[in-house]
XYZ file of C-alpha atoms in Angstrom:
458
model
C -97.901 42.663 11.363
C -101.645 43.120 12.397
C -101.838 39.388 13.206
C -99.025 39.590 14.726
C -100.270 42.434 17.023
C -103.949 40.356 17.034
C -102.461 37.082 18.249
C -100.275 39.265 21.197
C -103.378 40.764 22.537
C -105.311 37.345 22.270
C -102.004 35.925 24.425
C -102.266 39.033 26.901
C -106.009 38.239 27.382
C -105.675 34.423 27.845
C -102.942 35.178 30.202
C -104.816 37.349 32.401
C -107.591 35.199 32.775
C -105.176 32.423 33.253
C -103.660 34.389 36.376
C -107.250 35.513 37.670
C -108.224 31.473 37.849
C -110.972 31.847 35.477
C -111.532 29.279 32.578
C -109.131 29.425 29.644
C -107.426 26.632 27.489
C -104.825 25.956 25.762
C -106.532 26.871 22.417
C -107.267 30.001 24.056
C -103.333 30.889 23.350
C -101.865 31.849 19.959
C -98.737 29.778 19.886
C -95.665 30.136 17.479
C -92.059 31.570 17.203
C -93.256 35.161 16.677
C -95.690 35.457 19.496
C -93.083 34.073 22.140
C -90.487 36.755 20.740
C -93.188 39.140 21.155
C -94.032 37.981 24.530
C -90.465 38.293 25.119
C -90.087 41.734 24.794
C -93.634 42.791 26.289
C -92.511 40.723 29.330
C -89.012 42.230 29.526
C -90.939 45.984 28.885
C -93.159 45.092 31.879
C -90.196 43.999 34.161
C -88.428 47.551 33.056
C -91.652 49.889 34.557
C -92.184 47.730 37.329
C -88.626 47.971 38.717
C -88.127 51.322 37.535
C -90.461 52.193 40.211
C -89.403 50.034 43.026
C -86.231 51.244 42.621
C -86.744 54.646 43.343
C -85.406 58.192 42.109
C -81.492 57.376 42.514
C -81.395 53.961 40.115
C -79.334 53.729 36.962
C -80.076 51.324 34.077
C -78.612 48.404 33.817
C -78.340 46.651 30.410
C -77.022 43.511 32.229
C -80.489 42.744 33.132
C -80.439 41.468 29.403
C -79.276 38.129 30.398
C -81.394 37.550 33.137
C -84.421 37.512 30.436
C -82.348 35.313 28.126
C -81.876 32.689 31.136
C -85.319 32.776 32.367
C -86.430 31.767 28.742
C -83.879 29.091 28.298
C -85.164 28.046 31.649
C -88.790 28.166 29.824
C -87.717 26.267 26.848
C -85.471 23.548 28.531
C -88.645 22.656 30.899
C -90.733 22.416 27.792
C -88.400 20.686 25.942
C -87.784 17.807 28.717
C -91.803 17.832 29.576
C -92.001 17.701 25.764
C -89.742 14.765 25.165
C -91.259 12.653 28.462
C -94.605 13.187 27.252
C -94.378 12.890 23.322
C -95.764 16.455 22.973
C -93.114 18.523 20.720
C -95.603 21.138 20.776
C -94.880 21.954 24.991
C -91.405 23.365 23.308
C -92.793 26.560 22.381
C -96.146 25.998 24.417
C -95.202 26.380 27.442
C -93.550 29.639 27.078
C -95.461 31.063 25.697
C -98.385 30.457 28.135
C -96.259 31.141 31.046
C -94.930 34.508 29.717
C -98.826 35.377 29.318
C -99.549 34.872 32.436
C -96.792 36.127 34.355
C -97.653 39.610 32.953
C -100.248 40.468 35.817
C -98.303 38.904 38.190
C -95.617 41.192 37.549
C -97.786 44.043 37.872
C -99.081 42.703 41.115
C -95.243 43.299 42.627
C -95.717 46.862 43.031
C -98.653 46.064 45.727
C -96.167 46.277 48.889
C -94.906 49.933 47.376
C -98.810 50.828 47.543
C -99.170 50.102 50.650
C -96.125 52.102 51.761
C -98.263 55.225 51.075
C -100.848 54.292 54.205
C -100.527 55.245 57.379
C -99.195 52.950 59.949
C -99.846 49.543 57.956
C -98.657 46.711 60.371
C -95.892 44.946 59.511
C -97.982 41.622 59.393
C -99.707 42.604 56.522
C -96.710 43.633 54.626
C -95.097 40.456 55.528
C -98.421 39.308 54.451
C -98.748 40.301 51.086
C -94.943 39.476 50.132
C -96.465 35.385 50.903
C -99.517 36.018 49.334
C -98.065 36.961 46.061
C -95.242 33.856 46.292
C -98.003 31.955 46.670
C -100.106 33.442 43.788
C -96.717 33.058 41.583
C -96.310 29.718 42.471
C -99.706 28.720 41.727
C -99.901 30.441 38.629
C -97.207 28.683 37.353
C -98.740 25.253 37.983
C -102.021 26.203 36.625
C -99.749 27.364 33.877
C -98.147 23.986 33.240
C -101.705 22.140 33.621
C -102.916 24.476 30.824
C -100.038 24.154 28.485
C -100.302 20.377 28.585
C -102.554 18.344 26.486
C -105.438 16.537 28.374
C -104.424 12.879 29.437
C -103.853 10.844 32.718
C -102.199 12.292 35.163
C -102.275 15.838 33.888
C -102.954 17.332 37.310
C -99.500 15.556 39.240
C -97.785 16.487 35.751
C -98.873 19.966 36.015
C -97.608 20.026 39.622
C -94.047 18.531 38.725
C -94.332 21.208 35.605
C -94.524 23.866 37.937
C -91.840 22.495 40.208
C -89.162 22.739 37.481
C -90.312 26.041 36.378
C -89.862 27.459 40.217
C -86.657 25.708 40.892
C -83.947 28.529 39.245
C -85.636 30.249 42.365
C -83.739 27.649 44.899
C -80.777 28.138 43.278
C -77.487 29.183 44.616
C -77.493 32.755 43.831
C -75.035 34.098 40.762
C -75.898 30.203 39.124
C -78.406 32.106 36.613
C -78.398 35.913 35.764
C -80.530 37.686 37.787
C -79.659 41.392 37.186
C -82.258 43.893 37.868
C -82.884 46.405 35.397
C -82.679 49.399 37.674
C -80.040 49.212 40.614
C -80.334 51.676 43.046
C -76.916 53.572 44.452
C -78.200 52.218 47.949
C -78.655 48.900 47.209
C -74.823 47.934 46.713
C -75.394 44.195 46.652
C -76.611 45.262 43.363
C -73.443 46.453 41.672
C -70.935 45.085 39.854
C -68.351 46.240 42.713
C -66.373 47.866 39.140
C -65.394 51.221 40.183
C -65.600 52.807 37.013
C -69.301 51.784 36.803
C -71.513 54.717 37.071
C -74.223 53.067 39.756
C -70.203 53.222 42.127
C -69.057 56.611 40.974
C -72.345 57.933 41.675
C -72.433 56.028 45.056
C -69.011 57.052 45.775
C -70.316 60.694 45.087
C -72.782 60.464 47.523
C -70.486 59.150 50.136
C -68.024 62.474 49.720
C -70.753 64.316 49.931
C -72.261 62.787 53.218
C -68.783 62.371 54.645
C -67.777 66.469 54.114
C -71.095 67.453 54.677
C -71.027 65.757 58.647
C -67.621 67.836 59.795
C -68.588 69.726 62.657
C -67.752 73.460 61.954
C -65.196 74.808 64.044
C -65.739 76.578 67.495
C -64.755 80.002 67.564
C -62.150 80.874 70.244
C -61.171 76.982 70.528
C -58.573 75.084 68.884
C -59.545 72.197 66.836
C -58.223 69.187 65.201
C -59.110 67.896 61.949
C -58.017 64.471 60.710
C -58.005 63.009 57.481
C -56.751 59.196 56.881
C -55.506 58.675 52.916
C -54.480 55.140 52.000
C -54.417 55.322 48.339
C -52.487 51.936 47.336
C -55.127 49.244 47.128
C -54.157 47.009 49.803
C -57.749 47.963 51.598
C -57.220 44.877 53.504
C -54.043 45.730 55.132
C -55.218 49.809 55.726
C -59.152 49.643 56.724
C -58.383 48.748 60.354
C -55.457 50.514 60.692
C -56.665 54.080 59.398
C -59.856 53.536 61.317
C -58.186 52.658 64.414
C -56.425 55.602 63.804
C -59.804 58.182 63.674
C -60.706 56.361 66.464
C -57.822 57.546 68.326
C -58.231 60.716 67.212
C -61.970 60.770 67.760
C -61.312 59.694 71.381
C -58.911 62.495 72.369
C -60.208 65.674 70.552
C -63.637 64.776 69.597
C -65.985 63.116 67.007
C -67.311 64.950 64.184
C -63.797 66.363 62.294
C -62.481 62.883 60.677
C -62.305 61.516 57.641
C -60.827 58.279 56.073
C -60.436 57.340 52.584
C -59.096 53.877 51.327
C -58.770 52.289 47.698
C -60.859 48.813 48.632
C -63.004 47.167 46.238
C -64.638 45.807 49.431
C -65.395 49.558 50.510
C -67.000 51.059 47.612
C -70.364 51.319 49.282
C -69.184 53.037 52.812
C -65.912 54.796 52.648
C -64.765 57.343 49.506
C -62.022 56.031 47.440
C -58.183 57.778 48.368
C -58.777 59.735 45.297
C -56.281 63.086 44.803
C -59.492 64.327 44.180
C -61.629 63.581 46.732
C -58.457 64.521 49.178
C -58.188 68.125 47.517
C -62.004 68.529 48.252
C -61.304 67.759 51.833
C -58.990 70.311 52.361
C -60.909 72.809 51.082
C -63.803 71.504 52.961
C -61.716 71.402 56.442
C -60.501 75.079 55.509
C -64.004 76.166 54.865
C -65.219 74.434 58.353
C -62.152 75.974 60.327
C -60.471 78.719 60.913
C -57.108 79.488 59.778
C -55.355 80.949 62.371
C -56.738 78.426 64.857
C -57.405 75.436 63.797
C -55.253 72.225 62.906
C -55.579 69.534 60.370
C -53.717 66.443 60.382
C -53.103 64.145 57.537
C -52.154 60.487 58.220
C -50.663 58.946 54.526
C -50.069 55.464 54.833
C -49.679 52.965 51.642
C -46.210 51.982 49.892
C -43.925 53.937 47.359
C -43.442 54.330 44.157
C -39.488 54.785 42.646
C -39.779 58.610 42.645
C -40.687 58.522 46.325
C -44.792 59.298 45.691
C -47.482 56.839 46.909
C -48.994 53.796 45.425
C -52.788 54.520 44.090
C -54.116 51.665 42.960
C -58.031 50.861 42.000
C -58.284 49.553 39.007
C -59.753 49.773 36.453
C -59.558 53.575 37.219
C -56.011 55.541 36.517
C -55.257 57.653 39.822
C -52.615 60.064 40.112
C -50.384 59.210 43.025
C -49.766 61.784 46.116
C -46.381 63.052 46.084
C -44.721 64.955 48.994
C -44.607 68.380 47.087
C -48.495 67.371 45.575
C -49.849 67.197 49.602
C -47.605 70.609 49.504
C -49.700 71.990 47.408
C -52.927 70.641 48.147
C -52.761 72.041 51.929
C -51.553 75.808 50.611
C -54.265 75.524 48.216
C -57.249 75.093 50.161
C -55.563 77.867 52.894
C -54.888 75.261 55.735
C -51.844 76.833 57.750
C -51.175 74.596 60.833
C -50.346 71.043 59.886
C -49.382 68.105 61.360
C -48.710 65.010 58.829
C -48.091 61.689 59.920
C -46.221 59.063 57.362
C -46.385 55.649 57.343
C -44.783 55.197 53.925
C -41.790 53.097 52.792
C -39.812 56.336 50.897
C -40.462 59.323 53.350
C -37.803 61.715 52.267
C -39.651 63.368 49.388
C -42.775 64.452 51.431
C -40.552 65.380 54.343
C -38.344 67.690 52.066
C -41.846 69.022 50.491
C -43.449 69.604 54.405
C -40.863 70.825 56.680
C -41.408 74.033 57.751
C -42.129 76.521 60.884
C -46.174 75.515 61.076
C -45.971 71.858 60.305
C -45.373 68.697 62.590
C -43.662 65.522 60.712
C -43.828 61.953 62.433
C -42.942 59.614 59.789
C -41.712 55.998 59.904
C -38.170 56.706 58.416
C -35.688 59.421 57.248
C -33.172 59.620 55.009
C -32.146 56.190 53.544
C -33.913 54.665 56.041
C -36.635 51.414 55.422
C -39.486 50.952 57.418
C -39.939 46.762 58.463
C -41.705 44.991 55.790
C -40.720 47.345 53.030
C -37.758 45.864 51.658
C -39.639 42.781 51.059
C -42.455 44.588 49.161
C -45.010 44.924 52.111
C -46.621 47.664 53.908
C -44.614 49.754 56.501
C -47.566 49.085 59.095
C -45.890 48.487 62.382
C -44.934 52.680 62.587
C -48.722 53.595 62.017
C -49.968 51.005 64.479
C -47.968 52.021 67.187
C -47.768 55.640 67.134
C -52.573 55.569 66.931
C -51.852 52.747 69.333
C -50.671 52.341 72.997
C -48.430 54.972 72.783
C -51.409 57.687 71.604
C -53.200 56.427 74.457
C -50.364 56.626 77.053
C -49.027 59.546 76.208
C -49.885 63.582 77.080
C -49.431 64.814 73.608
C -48.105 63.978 70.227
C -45.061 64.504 70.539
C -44.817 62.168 73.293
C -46.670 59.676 71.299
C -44.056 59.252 68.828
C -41.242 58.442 71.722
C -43.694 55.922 72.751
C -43.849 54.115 69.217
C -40.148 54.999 68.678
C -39.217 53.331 71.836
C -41.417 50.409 71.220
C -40.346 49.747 67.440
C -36.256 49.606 68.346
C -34.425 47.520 66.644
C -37.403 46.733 64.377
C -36.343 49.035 61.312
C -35.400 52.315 60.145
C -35.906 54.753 63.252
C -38.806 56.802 63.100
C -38.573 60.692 62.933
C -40.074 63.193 63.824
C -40.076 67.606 62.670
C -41.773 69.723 64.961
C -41.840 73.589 63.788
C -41.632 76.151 66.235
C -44.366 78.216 65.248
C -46.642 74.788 65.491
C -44.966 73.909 68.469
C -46.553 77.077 70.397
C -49.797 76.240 68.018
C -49.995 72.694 70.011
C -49.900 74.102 73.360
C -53.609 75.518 72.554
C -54.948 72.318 71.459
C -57.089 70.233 73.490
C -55.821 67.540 75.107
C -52.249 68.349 74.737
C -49.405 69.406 76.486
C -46.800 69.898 74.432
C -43.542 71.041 76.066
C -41.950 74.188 74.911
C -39.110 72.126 73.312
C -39.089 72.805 69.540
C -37.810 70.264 67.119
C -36.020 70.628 63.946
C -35.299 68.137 61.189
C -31.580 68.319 60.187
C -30.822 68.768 56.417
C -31.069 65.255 54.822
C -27.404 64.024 55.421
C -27.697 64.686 59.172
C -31.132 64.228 60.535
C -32.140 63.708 64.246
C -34.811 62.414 66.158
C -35.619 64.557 69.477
């Protein structure tokens, strides 16, 4: 073990003077089996501190980094085995290597220059971009002057140490994901470095974050002033079908009463890094955070479900690998009486209605929803997405008409003989609530939704 140790430290000195340019052979370097493991793992140690750092406070370990050390010494070996074999020097096999791996260790080090500098004052941005082409440059060469020192002397030796060096640098021309190149640390913000699994913990953490961001930015409510607060929930996976339409949707809502009291959430593997998943979860702690924000006796929240059905009439909530429990009508019952939210307007875009308008109905809550009883929004018999509803009630008609109520005779009107006929409860207790809303003007007509044999549109 002590030579072991001996002929590591004799490696780690050759190296460095082998980076530095000063004069070192290749007798200068113990080479065998044991001292490239070793190397191996001093390397890989090396890479862990110097990334832990760059990486910042909010980084999580990533044991995938593992094969990004294996394939950058199979890369090693394979360029000394093919220099070994054209040159009739078996000895480059474990040569090279090892004389590389020596003398990448200051190099790696040196990476952690640019995060030094980021503690002056006002550095120009020259001399960062600087120093990130200096030390390419001093990587590059050091892996030449590696090559020329790992190969015997003979003619030539200076082009073969250049053509050395060029196979050793080319896995960094490479299309990216050809060879592992996990970090060991992966920060939460840096999402390109993620598996995009959302039961990883750099996501959940990152998803975390985002709830936290997105309750923490909802404008508090102004006493004496009625205010809306809107929350999109498109739990069912398809984020490619829902992300434009739930945003269009705050948008429309953002436009008429005012930024600052939206939210959206949407299962998207795509969105795991911007928008919080369409979690019961993270829906429940937007309630509570709307109630907290608002007040009770003023204030109105509106929740705009949109996704397909399950059998039993709740929603789809798909992201997998994770197991989500689906929103039900009597669930977003609960949910809103819960967190203390009393005016309500809910706005469906689902293919099996019924059960959430059974669960909702009442004097302080406003129903639009795509279908009644029996009814099938378009697309929905033939496994799709009842879309067309959502899109036209945030659409045109939200931006033609005076109110919401009017909004849905606009998208009722314009979906005609396109599917199940929308519907629409208005309570008369939210009716009057309406009136004080800005940018309404609701008329004092109160709407009621006719037991489930025998319901009626206004």
């Amino acid at each position: 073990m002590r030579a072991a140790v001996s002929a590591l430290l004799a490696n780690v000195r050759a190296g460095a003077r082998l980076a530095l340019f000063l004069r070192v052979s290749r007798q200068d370097f113990r080479i065998d089996a044991l001292a490239l493991v070793l190397l191996v793992v001093v390397s890989a140690a090396v890479d862990v501190g110097v990334e832990r750092v760059l990486a910042g406070p909010d980084a999580f370990f990533d044991v995938a980094a593992v094969g990004g050390e294996l394939a950058s010494l199979a890369v090693l070996v394979l360029v000394g085995g093919v220099l070994g074999a054209a040159l009739r020097d078996a000895a480059l096999v474990l040569a090279l290597p090892v004389v590389v791996l020596a003398s990448m260790l200051p190099v790696q080090a040196g990476t952690l220059l640019p995060l030094a500098l980021g503690v002056l004052a006002e550095v120009p941005e020259w001399v960062e971009e600087g120093v990130q082409v200096a030390l390419l440059a001093w990587y590059l060469a050091v892996l030449v002057r590696a090559a020329f020192v790992a190969l015997q002397p003979g003619p030539w030796r200076r082009l073969r140490a250049l053509a050395g060096g060029a196979l050793l640098a080319a896995p960094m021309f490479l299309p990216g994901g050809l060879v592992p190149d996990s970090p060991w640390w992966a920060s939460v913000e840096d999402y390109s470095a993620l598996d995009g699994n959302p039961a990883s913990e750099p996501v959940l953490a990152r998803q975390r974050a985002l709830q936290d961001e997105a309750l923490g930015a909802l404008d508090d409510q102004v006493p004496g002033q009625t205010e809306l607060y809107f929350v999109a929930f498109a739990p069912d996976g398809a984020g490619s079908v829902w992300r434009d339409r739930v945003e269009a949707a705050r948008d429309a809502i953002d436009g008429r009463y005012g930024a600052g009291r939206s939210l959206v959430y949407l299962n998207d593997e795509a969105s795991l890094a911007d928008t919080p998943a369409a979690t019961v979860t993270h829906l429940r702690e937007a309630l509570e955070e709307i109630a907290a924000a608002s007040d009770p006796e003023e204030d109105i929240a509106m929740v705009y479900v949109a996704g397909r059905s399950n059998p039993d009439g709740s929603l789809v909530a798909r992201l997998p690998p994770l197991g989500l429990v689906p929103l039900s009508g009597p669930g977003l019952h609960h949910l809103l009486g819960e967190a203390g939210i009393r005016w309500r307007i809910v706005v469906l875009a689902v293919c099996n209605a019924q059960p959430f308008l059974d669960a909702l109905a009442d004097d302080d809550t406003l129903i639009v929803s795509a279908s009644g009883a029996d009814g099938v929004p378009a697309g929905c018999e033939r496994g799709g997405e009842p879309t067309a509803f959502g899109d036209a009630f945030f659409g045109a008609a939200f931006t033609e008409a005076r109110s919401i109520t009017g909004a849905f005779e606009i998208a009722k009107a314009g979906l005609a003989g396109r599917g199940a006929t929308p519907v629409m409860h208005v309570g008369k207790a939210i009716a009057e609530q309406l009136e004080r809303l800005g940018g309404e003007r609701l008329d004092r007509a109160s709407f009621r939704l006719r037991p489930r044999s025998a319901q009626s549109t206004r």
